[in-house]
mmCIF file with all atom_site columns, C-alpha atoms and ligand atoms in Angstrom:
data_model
loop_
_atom_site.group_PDB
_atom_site.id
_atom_site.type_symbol
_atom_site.label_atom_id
_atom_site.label_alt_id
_atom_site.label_comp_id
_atom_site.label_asym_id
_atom_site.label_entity_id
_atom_site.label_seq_id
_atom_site.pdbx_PDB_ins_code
_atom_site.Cartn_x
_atom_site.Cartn_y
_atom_site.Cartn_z
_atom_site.occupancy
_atom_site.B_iso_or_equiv
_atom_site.pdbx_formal_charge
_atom_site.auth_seq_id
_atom_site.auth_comp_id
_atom_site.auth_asym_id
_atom_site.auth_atom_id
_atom_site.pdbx_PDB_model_num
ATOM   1   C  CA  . UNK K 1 1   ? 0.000   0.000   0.000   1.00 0.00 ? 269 UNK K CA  1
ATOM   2   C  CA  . UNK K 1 2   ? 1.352   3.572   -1.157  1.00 0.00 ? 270 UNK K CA  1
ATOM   3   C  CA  . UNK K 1 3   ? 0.096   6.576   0.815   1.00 0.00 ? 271 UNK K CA  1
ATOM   4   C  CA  . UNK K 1 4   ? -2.309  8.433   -1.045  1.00 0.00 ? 272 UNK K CA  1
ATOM   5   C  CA  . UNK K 1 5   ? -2.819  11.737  0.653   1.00 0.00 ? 273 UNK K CA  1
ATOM   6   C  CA  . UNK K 1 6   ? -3.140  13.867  -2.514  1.00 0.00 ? 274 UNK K CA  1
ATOM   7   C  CA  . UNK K 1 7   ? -5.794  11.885  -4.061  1.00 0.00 ? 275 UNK K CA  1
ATOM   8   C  CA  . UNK K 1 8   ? -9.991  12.809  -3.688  1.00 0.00 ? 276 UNK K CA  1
ATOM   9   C  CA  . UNK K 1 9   ? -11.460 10.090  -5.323  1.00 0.00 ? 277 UNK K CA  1
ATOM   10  C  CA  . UNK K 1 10  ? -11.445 6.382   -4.786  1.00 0.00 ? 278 UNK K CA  1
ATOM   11  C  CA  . UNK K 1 11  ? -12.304 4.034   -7.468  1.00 0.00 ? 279 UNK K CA  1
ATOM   12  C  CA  . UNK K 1 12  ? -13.013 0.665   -6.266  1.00 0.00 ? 280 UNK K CA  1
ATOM   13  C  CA  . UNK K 1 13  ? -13.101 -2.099  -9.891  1.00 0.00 ? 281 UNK K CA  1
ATOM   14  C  CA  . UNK K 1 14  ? -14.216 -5.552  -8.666  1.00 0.00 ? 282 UNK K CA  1
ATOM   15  C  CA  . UNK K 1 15  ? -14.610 -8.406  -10.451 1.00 0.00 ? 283 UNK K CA  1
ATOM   16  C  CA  . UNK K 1 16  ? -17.695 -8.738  -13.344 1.00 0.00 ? 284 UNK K CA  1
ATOM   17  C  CA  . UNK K 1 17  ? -18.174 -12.837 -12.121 1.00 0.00 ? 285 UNK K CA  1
ATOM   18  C  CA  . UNK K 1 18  ? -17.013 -12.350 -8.280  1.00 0.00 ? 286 UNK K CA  1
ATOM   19  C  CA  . UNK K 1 19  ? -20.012 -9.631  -8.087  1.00 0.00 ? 287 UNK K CA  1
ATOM   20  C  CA  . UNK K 1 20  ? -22.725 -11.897 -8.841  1.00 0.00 ? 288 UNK K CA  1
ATOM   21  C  CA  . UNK K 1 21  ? -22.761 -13.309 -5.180  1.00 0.00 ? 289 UNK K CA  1
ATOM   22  C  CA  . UNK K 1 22  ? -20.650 -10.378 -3.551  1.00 0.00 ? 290 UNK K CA  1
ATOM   23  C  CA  . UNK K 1 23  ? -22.588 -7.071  -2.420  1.00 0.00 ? 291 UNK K CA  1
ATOM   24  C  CA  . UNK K 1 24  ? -19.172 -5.625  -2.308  1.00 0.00 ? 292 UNK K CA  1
ATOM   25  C  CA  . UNK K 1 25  ? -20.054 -5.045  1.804   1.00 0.00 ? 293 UNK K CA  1
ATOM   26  C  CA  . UNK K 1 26  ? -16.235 -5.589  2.313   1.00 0.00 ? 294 UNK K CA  1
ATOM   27  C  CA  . UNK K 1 27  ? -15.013 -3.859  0.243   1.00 0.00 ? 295 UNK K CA  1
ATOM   28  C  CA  . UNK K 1 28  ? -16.892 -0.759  1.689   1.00 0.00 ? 296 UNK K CA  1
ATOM   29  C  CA  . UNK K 1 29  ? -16.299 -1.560  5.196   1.00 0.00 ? 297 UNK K CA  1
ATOM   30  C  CA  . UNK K 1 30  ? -12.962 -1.331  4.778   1.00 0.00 ? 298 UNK K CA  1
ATOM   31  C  CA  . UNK K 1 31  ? -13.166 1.824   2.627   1.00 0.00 ? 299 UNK K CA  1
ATOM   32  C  CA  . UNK K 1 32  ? -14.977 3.310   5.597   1.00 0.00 ? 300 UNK K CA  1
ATOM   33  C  CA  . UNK K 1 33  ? -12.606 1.742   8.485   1.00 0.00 ? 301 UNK K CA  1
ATOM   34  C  CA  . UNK K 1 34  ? -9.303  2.954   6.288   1.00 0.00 ? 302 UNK K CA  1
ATOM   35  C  CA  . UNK K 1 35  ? -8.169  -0.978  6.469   1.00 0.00 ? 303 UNK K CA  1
ATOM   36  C  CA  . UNK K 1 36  ? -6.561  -3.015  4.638   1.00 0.00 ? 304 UNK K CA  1
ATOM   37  C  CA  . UNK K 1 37  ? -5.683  -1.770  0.805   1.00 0.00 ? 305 UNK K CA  1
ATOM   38  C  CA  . UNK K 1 38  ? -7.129  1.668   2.123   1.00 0.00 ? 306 UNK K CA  1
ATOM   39  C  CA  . UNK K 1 39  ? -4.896  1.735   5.503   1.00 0.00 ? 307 UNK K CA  1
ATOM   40  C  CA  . UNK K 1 40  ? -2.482  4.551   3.643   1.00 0.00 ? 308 UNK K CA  1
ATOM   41  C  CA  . UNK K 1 41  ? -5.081  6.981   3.386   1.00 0.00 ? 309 UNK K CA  1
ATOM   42  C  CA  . UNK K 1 42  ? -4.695  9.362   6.449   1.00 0.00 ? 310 UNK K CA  1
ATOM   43  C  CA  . UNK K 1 43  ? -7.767  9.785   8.856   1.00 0.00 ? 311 UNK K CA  1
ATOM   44  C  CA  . UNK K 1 44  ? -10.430 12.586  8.290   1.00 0.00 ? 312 UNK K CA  1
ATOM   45  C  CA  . UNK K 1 45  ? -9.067  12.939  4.532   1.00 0.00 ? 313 UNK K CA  1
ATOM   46  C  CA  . UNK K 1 46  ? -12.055 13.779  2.440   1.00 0.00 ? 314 UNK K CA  1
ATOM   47  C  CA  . UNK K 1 47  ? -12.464 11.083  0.393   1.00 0.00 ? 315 UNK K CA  1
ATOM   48  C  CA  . UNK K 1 48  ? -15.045 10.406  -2.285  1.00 0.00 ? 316 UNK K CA  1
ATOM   49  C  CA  . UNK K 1 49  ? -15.808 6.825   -3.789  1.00 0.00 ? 317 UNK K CA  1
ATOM   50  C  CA  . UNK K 1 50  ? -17.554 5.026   -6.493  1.00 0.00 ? 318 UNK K CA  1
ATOM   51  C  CA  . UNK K 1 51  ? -17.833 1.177   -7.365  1.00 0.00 ? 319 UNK K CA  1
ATOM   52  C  CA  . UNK K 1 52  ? -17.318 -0.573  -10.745 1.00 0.00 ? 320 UNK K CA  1
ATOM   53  C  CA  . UNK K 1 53  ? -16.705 -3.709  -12.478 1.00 0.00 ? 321 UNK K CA  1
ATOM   54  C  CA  . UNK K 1 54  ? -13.953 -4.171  -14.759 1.00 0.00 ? 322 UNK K CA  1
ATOM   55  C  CA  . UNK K 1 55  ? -17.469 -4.870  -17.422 1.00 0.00 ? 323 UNK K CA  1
ATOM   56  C  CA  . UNK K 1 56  ? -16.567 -9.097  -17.591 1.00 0.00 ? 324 UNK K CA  1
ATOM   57  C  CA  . UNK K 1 57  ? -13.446 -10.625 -19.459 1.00 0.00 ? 325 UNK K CA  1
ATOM   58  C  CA  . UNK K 1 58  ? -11.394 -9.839  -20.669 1.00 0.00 ? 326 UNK K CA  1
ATOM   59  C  CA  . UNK K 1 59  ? -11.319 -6.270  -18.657 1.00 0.00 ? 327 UNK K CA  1
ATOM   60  C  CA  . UNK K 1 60  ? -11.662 -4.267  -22.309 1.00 0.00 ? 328 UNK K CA  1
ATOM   61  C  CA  . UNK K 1 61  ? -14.703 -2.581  -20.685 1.00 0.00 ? 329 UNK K CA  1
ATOM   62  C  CA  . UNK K 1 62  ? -13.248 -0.634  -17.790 1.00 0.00 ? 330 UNK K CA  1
ATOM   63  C  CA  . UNK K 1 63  ? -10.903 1.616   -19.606 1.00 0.00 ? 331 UNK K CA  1
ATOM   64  C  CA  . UNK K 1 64  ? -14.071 3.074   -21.141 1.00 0.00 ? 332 UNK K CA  1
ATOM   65  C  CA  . UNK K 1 65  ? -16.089 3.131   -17.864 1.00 0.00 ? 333 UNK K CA  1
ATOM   66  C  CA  . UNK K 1 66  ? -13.289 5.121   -16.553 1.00 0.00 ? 334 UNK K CA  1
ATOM   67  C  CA  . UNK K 1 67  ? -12.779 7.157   -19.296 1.00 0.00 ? 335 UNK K CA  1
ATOM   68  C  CA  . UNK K 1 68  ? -15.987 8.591   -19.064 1.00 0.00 ? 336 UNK K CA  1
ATOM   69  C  CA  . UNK K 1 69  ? -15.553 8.935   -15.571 1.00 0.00 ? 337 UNK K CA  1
ATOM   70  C  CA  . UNK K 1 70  ? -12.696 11.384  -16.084 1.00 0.00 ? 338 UNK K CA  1
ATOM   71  C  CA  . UNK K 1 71  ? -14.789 12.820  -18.461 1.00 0.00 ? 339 UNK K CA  1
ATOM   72  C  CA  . UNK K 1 72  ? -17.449 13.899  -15.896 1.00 0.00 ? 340 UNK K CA  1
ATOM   73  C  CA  . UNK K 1 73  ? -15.327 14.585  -13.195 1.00 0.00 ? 341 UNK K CA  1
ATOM   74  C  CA  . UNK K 1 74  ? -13.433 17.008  -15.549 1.00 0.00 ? 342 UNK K CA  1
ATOM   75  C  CA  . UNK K 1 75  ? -16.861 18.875  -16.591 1.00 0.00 ? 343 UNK K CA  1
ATOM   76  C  CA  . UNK K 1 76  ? -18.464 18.913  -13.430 1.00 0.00 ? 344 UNK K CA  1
ATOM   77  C  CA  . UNK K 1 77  ? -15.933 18.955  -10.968 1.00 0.00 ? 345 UNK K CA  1
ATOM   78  C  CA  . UNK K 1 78  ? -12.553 19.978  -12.320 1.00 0.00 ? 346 UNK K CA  1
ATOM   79  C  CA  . UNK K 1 79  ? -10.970 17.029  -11.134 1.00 0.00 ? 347 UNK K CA  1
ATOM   80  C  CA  . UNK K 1 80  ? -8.426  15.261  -13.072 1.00 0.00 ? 348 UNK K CA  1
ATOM   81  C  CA  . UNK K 1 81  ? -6.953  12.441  -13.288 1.00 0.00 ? 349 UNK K CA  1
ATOM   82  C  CA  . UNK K 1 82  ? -4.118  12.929  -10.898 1.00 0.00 ? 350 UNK K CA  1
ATOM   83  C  CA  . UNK K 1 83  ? -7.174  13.023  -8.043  1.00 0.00 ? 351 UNK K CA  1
ATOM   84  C  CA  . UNK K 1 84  ? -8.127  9.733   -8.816  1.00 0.00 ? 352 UNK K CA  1
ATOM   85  C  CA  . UNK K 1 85  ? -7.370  6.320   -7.250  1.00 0.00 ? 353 UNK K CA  1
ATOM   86  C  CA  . UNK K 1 86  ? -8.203  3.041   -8.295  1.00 0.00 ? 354 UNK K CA  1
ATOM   87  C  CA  . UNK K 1 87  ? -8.183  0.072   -6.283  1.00 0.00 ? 355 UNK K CA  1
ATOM   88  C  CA  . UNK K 1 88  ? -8.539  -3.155  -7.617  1.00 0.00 ? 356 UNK K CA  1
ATOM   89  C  CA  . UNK K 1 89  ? -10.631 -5.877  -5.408  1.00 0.00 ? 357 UNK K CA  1
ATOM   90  C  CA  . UNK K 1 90  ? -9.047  -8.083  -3.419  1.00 0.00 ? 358 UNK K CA  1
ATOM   91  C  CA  . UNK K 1 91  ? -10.283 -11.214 -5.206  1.00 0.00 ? 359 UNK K CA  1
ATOM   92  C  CA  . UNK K 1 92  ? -8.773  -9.663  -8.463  1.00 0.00 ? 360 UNK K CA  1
ATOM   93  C  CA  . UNK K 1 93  ? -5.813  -9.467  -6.980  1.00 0.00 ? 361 UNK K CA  1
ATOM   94  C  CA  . UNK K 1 94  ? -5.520  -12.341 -4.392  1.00 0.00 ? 362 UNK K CA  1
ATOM   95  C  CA  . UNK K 1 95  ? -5.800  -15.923 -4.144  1.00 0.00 ? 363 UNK K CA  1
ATOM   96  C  CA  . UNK K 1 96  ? -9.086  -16.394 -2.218  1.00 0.00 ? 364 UNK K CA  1
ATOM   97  C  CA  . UNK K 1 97  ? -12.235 -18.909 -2.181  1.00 0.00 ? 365 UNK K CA  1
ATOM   98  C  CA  . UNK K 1 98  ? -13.474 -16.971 -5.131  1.00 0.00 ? 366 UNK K CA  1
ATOM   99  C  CA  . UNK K 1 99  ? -10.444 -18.547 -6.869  1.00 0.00 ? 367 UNK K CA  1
ATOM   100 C  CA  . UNK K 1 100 ? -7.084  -17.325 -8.136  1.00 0.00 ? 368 UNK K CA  1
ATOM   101 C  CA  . UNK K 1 101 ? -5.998  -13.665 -9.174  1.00 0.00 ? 369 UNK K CA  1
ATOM   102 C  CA  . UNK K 1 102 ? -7.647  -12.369 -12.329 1.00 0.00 ? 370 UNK K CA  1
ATOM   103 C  CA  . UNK K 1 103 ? -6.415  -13.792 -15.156 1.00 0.00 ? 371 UNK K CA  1
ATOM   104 C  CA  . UNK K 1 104 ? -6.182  -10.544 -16.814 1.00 0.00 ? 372 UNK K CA  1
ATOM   105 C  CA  . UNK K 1 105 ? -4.332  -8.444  -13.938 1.00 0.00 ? 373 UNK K CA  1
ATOM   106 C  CA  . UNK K 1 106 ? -1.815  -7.397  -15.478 1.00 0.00 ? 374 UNK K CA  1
ATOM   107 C  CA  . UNK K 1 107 ? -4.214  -6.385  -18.811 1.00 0.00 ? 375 UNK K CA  1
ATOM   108 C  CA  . UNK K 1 108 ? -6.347  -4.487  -16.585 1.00 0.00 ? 376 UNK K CA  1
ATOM   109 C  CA  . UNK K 1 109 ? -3.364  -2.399  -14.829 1.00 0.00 ? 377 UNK K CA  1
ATOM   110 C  CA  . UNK K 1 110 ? -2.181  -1.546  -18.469 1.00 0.00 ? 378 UNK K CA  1
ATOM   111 C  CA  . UNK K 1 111 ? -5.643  -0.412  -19.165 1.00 0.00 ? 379 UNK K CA  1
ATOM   112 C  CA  . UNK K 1 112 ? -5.732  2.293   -16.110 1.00 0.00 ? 380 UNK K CA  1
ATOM   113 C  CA  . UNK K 1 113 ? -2.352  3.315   -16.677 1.00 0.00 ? 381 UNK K CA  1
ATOM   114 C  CA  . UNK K 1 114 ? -3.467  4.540   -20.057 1.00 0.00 ? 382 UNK K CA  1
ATOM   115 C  CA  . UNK K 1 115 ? -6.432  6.668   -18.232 1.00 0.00 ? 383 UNK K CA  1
ATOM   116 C  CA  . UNK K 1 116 ? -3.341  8.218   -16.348 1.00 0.00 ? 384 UNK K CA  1
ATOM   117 C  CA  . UNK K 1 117 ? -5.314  7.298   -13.054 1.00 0.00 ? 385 UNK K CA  1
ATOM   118 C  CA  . UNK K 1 118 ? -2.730  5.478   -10.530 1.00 0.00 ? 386 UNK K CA  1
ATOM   119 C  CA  . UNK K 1 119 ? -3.702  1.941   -9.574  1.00 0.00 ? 387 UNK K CA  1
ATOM   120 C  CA  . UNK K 1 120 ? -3.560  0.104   -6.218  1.00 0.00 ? 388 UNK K CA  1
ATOM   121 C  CA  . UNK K 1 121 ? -3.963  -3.533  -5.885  1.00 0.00 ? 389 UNK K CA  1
ATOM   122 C  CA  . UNK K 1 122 ? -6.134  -4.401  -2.786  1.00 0.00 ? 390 UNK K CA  1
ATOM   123 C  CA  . UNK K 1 123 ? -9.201  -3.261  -0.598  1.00 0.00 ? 391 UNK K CA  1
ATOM   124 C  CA  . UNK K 1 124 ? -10.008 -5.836  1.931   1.00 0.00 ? 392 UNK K CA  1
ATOM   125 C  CA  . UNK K 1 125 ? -7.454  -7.665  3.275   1.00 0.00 ? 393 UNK K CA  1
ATOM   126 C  CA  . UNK K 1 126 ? -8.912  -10.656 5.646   1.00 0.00 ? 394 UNK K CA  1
ATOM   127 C  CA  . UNK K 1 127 ? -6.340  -12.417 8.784   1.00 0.00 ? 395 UNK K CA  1
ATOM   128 C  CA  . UNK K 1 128 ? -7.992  -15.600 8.435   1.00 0.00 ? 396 UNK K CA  1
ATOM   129 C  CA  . UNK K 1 129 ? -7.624  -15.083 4.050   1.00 0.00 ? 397 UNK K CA  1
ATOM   130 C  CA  . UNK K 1 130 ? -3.896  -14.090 4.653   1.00 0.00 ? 398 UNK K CA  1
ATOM   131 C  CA  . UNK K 1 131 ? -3.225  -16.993 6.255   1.00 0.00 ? 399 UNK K CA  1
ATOM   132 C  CA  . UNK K 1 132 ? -4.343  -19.465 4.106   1.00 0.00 ? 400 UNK K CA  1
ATOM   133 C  CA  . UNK K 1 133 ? -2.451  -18.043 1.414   1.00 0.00 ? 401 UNK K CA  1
ATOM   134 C  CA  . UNK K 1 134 ? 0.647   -18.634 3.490   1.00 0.00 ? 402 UNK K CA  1
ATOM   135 C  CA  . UNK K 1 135 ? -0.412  -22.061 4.490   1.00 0.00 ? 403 UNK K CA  1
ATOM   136 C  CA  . UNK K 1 136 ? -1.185  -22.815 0.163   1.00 0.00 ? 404 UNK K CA  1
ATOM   137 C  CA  . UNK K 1 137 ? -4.957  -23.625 1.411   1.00 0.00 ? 405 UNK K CA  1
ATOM   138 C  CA  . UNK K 1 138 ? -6.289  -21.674 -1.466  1.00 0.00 ? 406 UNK K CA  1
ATOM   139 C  CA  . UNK K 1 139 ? -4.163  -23.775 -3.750  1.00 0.00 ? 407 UNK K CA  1
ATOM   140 C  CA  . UNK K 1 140 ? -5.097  -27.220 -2.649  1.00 0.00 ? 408 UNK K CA  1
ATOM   141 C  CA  . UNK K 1 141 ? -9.020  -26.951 -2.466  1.00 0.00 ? 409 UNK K CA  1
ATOM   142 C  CA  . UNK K 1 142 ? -11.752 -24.705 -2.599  1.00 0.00 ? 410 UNK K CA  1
ATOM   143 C  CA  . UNK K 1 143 ? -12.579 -23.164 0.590   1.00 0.00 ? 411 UNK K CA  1
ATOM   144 C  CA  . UNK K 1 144 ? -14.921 -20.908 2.297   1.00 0.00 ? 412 UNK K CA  1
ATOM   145 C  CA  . UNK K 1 145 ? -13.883 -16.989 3.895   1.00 0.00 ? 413 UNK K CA  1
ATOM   146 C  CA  . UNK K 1 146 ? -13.298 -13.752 2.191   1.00 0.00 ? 414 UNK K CA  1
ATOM   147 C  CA  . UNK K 1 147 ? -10.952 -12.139 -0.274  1.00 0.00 ? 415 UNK K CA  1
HETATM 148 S  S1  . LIG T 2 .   ? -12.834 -8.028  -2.359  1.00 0.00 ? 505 LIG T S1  1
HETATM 149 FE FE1 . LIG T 2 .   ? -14.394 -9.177  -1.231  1.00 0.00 ? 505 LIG T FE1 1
HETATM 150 S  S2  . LIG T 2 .   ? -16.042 -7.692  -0.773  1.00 0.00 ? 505 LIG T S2  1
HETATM 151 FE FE2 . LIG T 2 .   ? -14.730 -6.813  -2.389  1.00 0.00 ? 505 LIG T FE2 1
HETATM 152 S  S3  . LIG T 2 .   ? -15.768 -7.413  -4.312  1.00 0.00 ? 505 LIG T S3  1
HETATM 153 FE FE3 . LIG T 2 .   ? -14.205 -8.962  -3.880  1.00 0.00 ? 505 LIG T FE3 1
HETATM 154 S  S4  . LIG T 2 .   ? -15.280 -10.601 -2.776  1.00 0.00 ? 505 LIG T S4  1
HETATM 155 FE FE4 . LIG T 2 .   ? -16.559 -8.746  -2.702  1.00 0.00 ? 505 LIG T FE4 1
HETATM 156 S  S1  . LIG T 2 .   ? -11.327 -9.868  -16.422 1.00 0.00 ? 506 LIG T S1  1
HETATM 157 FE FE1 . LIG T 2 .   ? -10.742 -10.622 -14.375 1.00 0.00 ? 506 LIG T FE1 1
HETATM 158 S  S2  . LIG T 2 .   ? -11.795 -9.242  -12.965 1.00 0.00 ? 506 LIG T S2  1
HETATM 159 FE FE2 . LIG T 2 .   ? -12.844 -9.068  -14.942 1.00 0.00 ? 506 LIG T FE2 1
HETATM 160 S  S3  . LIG T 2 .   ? -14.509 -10.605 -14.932 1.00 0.00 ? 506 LIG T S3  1
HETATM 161 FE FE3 . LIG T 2 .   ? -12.708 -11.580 -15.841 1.00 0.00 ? 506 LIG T FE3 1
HETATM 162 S  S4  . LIG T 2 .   ? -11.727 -12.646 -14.108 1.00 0.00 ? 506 LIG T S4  1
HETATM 163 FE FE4 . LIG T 2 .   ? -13.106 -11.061 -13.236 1.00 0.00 ? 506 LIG T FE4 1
#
């Protein structure tokens, strides 16, 4: 995690299949709490947020998505793209139940780095998620937790 002090606007891209059973409560809670991928933001900073998908696989979608987002927050707020923050979901990034990283991580980072929006990879972090990546639980069977 990179501090982000300067930034206003969080940008939160989960994943098109993970969202079909995930509310994205996580994600938000630790958005709120300043946890996990958002621990490097410091406390009271202002910060607004917004929640995508990447728009399904391969990830083509999001570049668009977020290119009209720049485009409003350019006409309506001035904001550019040096205020914005994206943070890719967890279970895009991380071995988890869900299964393993995105196949199309490193397509995806290319992608926002073309929108000239800077890119962080994690929002929840779970203890119990962290250790069974150390342990290689994720890699031997399916099992149950979060991100
Ligand atoms: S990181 Fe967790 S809460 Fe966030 S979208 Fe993925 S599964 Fe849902
Ligand atoms: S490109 Fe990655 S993040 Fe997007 S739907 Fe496919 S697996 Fe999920």
């Amino acid at each position: 995690m990179t501090g982000q002090a300067n930034q206003r606007y969080v940008v939160v891209v989960q994943c098109h299949l993970v969202v079909q059973r995930c509310s994205g409560y996580f994600c938000e809670l630790s958005f709120d709490r300043r946890e996990g991928g958002f621990a490097g933001y410091p406390a009271g900073q202002p910060l607004r947020s917004l929640y995508m998908t990447c728009g399904g696989c391969c990830g083509r979608g999001l570049q668009r998505k977020l290119t009209h987002l720049l485009r409003q927050l350019r006409k309506h707020e001035q904001l550019g793209p040096k205020d914005v923050v994206v943070h890719l979901a967890s279970c895009l990034t991380h071995e988890n139940f869900h299964g393993p990283p995105c196949p199309h991580l490193e397509y995806l980072k290319t992608l926002i780095h073309r929108t000239g929006v800077a890119v962080v990879e994690g929002t929840r972090i779970s203890m119990l998620s962290e250790q069974r990546r150390r342990s290689g639980q994720y890699a031997k069977a399916a099992g149950d937790g979060c991100h």
